Amino acid sequence: MNAWIYEKRRLLLGVAAVILFFLVWEVIFSGLVKLNPLFMSKPSLIWSGFMYDLKSGKVLFELMVSVRPFLFGFIAAVVVGIVVGTFMGWRQKVGYALDPLMTALYASPLVAVAPLVIIIFGVGVPGKTFLIFVLSVFPFIFNTYAGVKAVDQLLVNVVRSMGGNDKDIYFKVIVPSVLPYIIAGGRYAIGRALVGILVGEFYAASAGIGYMIAFYGDMYAIDRMFAYILIMMVIAVAFTEGIRWAERAAFPWRVGM
Amino acid sequence: MSSYISAENINLTFRPKNREAVTALSEFNIDIEQGQFVSIVGPSGCGKSTFLNVLLGLIPPNTGVMSVNGRTVTGPGTDRAMVFQEFGLLPWRTVAHNVELGLELQGVAKGPRRETCQGFIKMVGLTGFENHYPHELSGGMKQRVGLARALASDPDVLLMDEPFAALDAQTRDIMQAELLRIWHEAKKTVLFVTHQIEEAVYLSDHVIVMTKRPGRTKKLVPIDLPRPRDYEMRVSPRFNELKLEIWNELKDELSVGGDEDSGHA
Amino acid sequence: MATSTVEPSTYIAPPPAEETYYEAHEPTILGGGFILAVFAVWELYPAIFGLSKGMKLFFATPSDIIAALYSLLILNEKLPMVGTIWQHFNASTGTFLFGLGLSIIVALPLGVVLGRSQTVDAMFDPFITAFNATPRLVFLPIVLIWFGVGFWTVIAIVFLGAVFPLLINTYAGVKNADKLLINVVRSFGANEWQINKLVVLPNSLPFIIAGLRLAIGRAILGVVVAEFFGGTEFGLGVIMVQASQSYRVDILFAVLIIFMVVSLLITAAVKQIENRLSRWRPAKIKTF
Ligand SMILES: Nc1ncnc2c1ncn2[C@@H]1O[C@H](COP(=O)(O)OP(=O)(O)OP(=O)(O)O)[C@@H](O)[C@H]1O
Ligand SMILES: [Mg+2]
């Protein structure tokens, strides 16, 4: 009961703070300070800019341009990451062999290859897809690897001792142990994939959410630019918090771990 | 061999990578008749759990023959079930689903499986906790889930590795009585590892005292107390004699400091 | 699939045998060997199979890259663009340190305040969540407008990248401080400042260091991308863009390797500190 009140209070305070933020922002630039539209905007202007682009179908169009390479790159990262990570955890020798190289690649700022990638693959879907793949594959590799290594040998023995075969061990122990690791990896990977799409679209593109932010920035259309920045923020928050929520819902047993 | 469970000259050495080899069992022999309740006591690290794992079929011995009911143990089987020292509950499964594991692996349908397990959950006093996850339970409760899980798969041989170690004294007394009842009704053979001499004497037909590592059977002490056993029996003179006898056998093996085993105790 | 994790032989041990040199050093040999193998294939592939004309433009072998590193780092030769590599390196290092330092100055006090006050925490939480989830790169265009092309834009991006992991970890560490311990110290008459010094800080230090490790990674990333677009004259990121535009793939990779080595060195050093500071902690508590 106490915890419930605490949670509600927290939520209320949070919502209030967000509303307050936008209100203060609006009020300040509605008289207190003269708004220089080439430099700053305010929520009401951003909203009407957003509605304008929404009605004309532009928002949806740009979204679609960004979504395709995102999906391709991310799905490839999931598949490759899980396969490589499983192999590394499953065969100790493979783990030994790949670990240092993967660690080096993971720790280094791989966005730095963006210029090269774009020169080789071009500014279209292939270039962005590859960039997103390169950036988001490593969290999947490492988390799968860690998950497979962390499988509790005792639990494997328990299932074996009760007559379980390899399939039982796989589905009743290994998959449930590793899955939360993979999903948590997905949470990190999403952020990196979004960086990939932004770099790709800032750097050289002719459409897409990232391109629009840069484009409206160049045009000093600050209200539209903010609208697309907020779209990007909403997408990012929806993804990360969505995964977090799914983690809590799907793995309630991890709460105490 | 006529005995039901027999271990003949079992040797087992662990050779962990990059670390020193440890001989856990050396020339280990044991003979147990069907339906007996046998306890094993011995110093910590002497190889008790290791022996149970050999009997369960999880660890093949380097040499020697382990057999149950005339068949050599080559792997796990549904005729044996273990209550693990470290619980071994699947953290992503609720209490009920953990208890169902054995029957599930045997292919028993959901309905009957649930029904059977409900009884065992009640027996170990966890009714109302069916939908809790292991991390929401106390150590003693986890231990009882492990016990219910082993019993639910209805094995002929029940292996118990310090199953009551995590329980409070009162629950322990209740569980001991319950265990004796189940053993008596279901005619199971029980191998029970414990550090409590009193518990071993109270429950068993025989108590095996093991030497310090590498573990070997040092002494087989028959417990000639009448059954059914009751609580008062624990203060009888014969009970205390038996306790003392086992303690005398055991105390030579328990050396603190100085010897090679001190690091493990 | 799962057989090897299950095999009792891995659980117990291989048959008795003296450990060979290979067995004792297996991880190093396999790990190092694999990297060498990758380099060998990379080096020999064009020599053996040849490259198409188009690909040649985008290709530099490890020996080309090493040659570039040697001439740039050791001989300190002038770049085909502007200046020497060390000038760019120093520019990037300056940006990195400035941005990171700024984020530390902001994040630590704010983190402590957030961790100690439930109300402030609840009000800041939506903003921190939102900014942390969003790649800070998204703000680059507005930052460019506000700060103009050049130094301050790059600093702002580095700062934005580094500040959130540091803030979140400080906050988590402070919040994690054991209520019982705080009460113990308070019962001995400690004031708020002493509580922070005696309980809260030692408790959150490992978290803060872990946050620092993340922040450093983000700051380096920030330096790279901000220099891609930020319009400064000097910086390793600037070199990378120019190198790729003029098809100097050897220089591009040379700079990439410099980044890699620096990242690995710093990360490893912080990891060391982290391990030392976390020794008292049960391994269970995870920082992120
Ligand atoms: N998987 C393993 N790898 C290496 N050594 C092991 C392994 N399992 C057990 N040992 C070693 O074998 C010896 C016997 O272990 P075991 O677990 O059988 O002891 P125990 O008698 O059950 O002790 P306790 O009463 O403390 O539970 C110990 O010295 C232990 O270190
Ligand atoms: Mg044991």
Short mmCIF file of C-alpha atoms in Angstrom, two decimals, chain A residues 92-93 96 152 154-165 168-169 171-174 176-178 250-257, chain B residues 17 53 56-59 76-78 80-82 84 86-93 101-102 104-106 133-136 149-150 153:
data_model
loop_
_atom_site.label_atom_id
_atom_site.label_comp_id
_atom_site.label_asym_id
_atom_site.label_seq_id
_atom_site.Cartn_x
_atom_site.Cartn_y
_atom_site.Cartn_z
CA GLN A 92 35.05 -22.31 -25.09
CA LYS A 93 37.71 -22.17 -27.79
CA TYR A 96 38.73 -17.46 -26.36
CA ASP A 152 23.84 -22.39 -13.92
CA LEU A 154 23.40 -26.98 -11.16
CA LEU A 155 20.13 -26.30 -12.99
CA VAL A 156 21.39 -28.24 -16.00
CA ASN A 157 22.15 -31.09 -13.62
CA VAL A 158 18.76 -30.86 -11.97
CA VAL A 159 16.97 -31.26 -15.29
CA ARG A 160 19.32 -34.03 -16.36
CA SER A 161 18.90 -35.85 -13.08
CA MET A 162 15.15 -35.86 -13.56
CA GLY A 163 15.46 -37.51 -16.94
CA GLY A 164 15.60 -34.45 -19.16
CA ASN A 165 17.31 -34.80 -22.54
CA ASP A 168 14.72 -30.25 -22.33
CA ILE A 169 17.93 -28.69 -21.09
CA PHE A 171 14.35 -25.15 -23.63
CA LYS A 172 13.89 -25.38 -19.87
CA VAL A 173 17.26 -24.04 -18.73
CA ILE A 174 19.39 -22.43 -21.39
CA PRO A 176 15.17 -18.93 -20.17
CA SER A 177 18.60 -18.13 -18.69
CA VAL A 178 19.93 -16.41 -21.78
CA ALA A 250 8.23 -11.23 -19.07
CA PHE A 251 10.87 -11.90 -16.43
CA PRO A 252 9.24 -11.12 -13.06
CA TRP A 253 11.55 -13.66 -11.49
CA ARG A 254 14.55 -11.44 -12.17
CA VAL A 255 13.37 -8.70 -9.85
CA GLY A 256 15.36 -10.03 -6.95
CA MET A 257 18.47 -10.91 -8.89
CA LYS B 17 41.47 -26.65 -15.16
CA ASN B 53 26.07 -37.19 -7.53
CA LEU B 56 22.41 -39.97 -9.18
CA GLY B 57 24.40 -40.57 -12.35
CA LEU B 58 25.65 -37.04 -12.88
CA ILE B 59 29.33 -37.79 -12.33
CA PRO B 76 20.41 -40.24 -14.42
CA GLY B 77 17.14 -42.11 -14.24
CA THR B 78 13.66 -41.50 -12.93
CA ARG B 80 16.34 -41.74 -8.34
CA ALA B 81 15.71 -38.16 -7.29
CA MET B 82 17.80 -35.72 -5.34
CA PHE B 84 20.04 -30.66 -3.81
CA GLU B 86 22.01 -25.64 -3.04
CA PHE B 87 18.29 -26.01 -3.87
CA GLY B 88 18.71 -25.87 -7.67
CA LEU B 89 15.35 -24.21 -8.28
CA LEU B 90 14.78 -22.72 -11.71
CA PRO B 91 14.55 -19.01 -10.87
CA TRP B 92 12.15 -18.26 -13.72
CA ARG B 93 9.61 -20.82 -12.54
CA LEU B 101 9.43 -30.31 -13.28
CA GLY B 102 9.99 -34.04 -12.77
CA GLU B 104 6.70 -32.67 -16.78
CA LEU B 105 9.92 -34.30 -17.97
CA GLN B 106 8.28 -37.69 -17.64
CA TYR B 133 9.17 -17.10 -7.51
CA PRO B 134 12.19 -18.58 -5.73
CA HIS B 135 13.68 -15.16 -5.00
CA GLU B 136 10.56 -14.37 -2.99
CA ARG B 149 9.99 -31.51 -6.31
CA ALA B 150 11.98 -34.66 -5.58
CA SER B 153 8.49 -37.45 -9.27
#
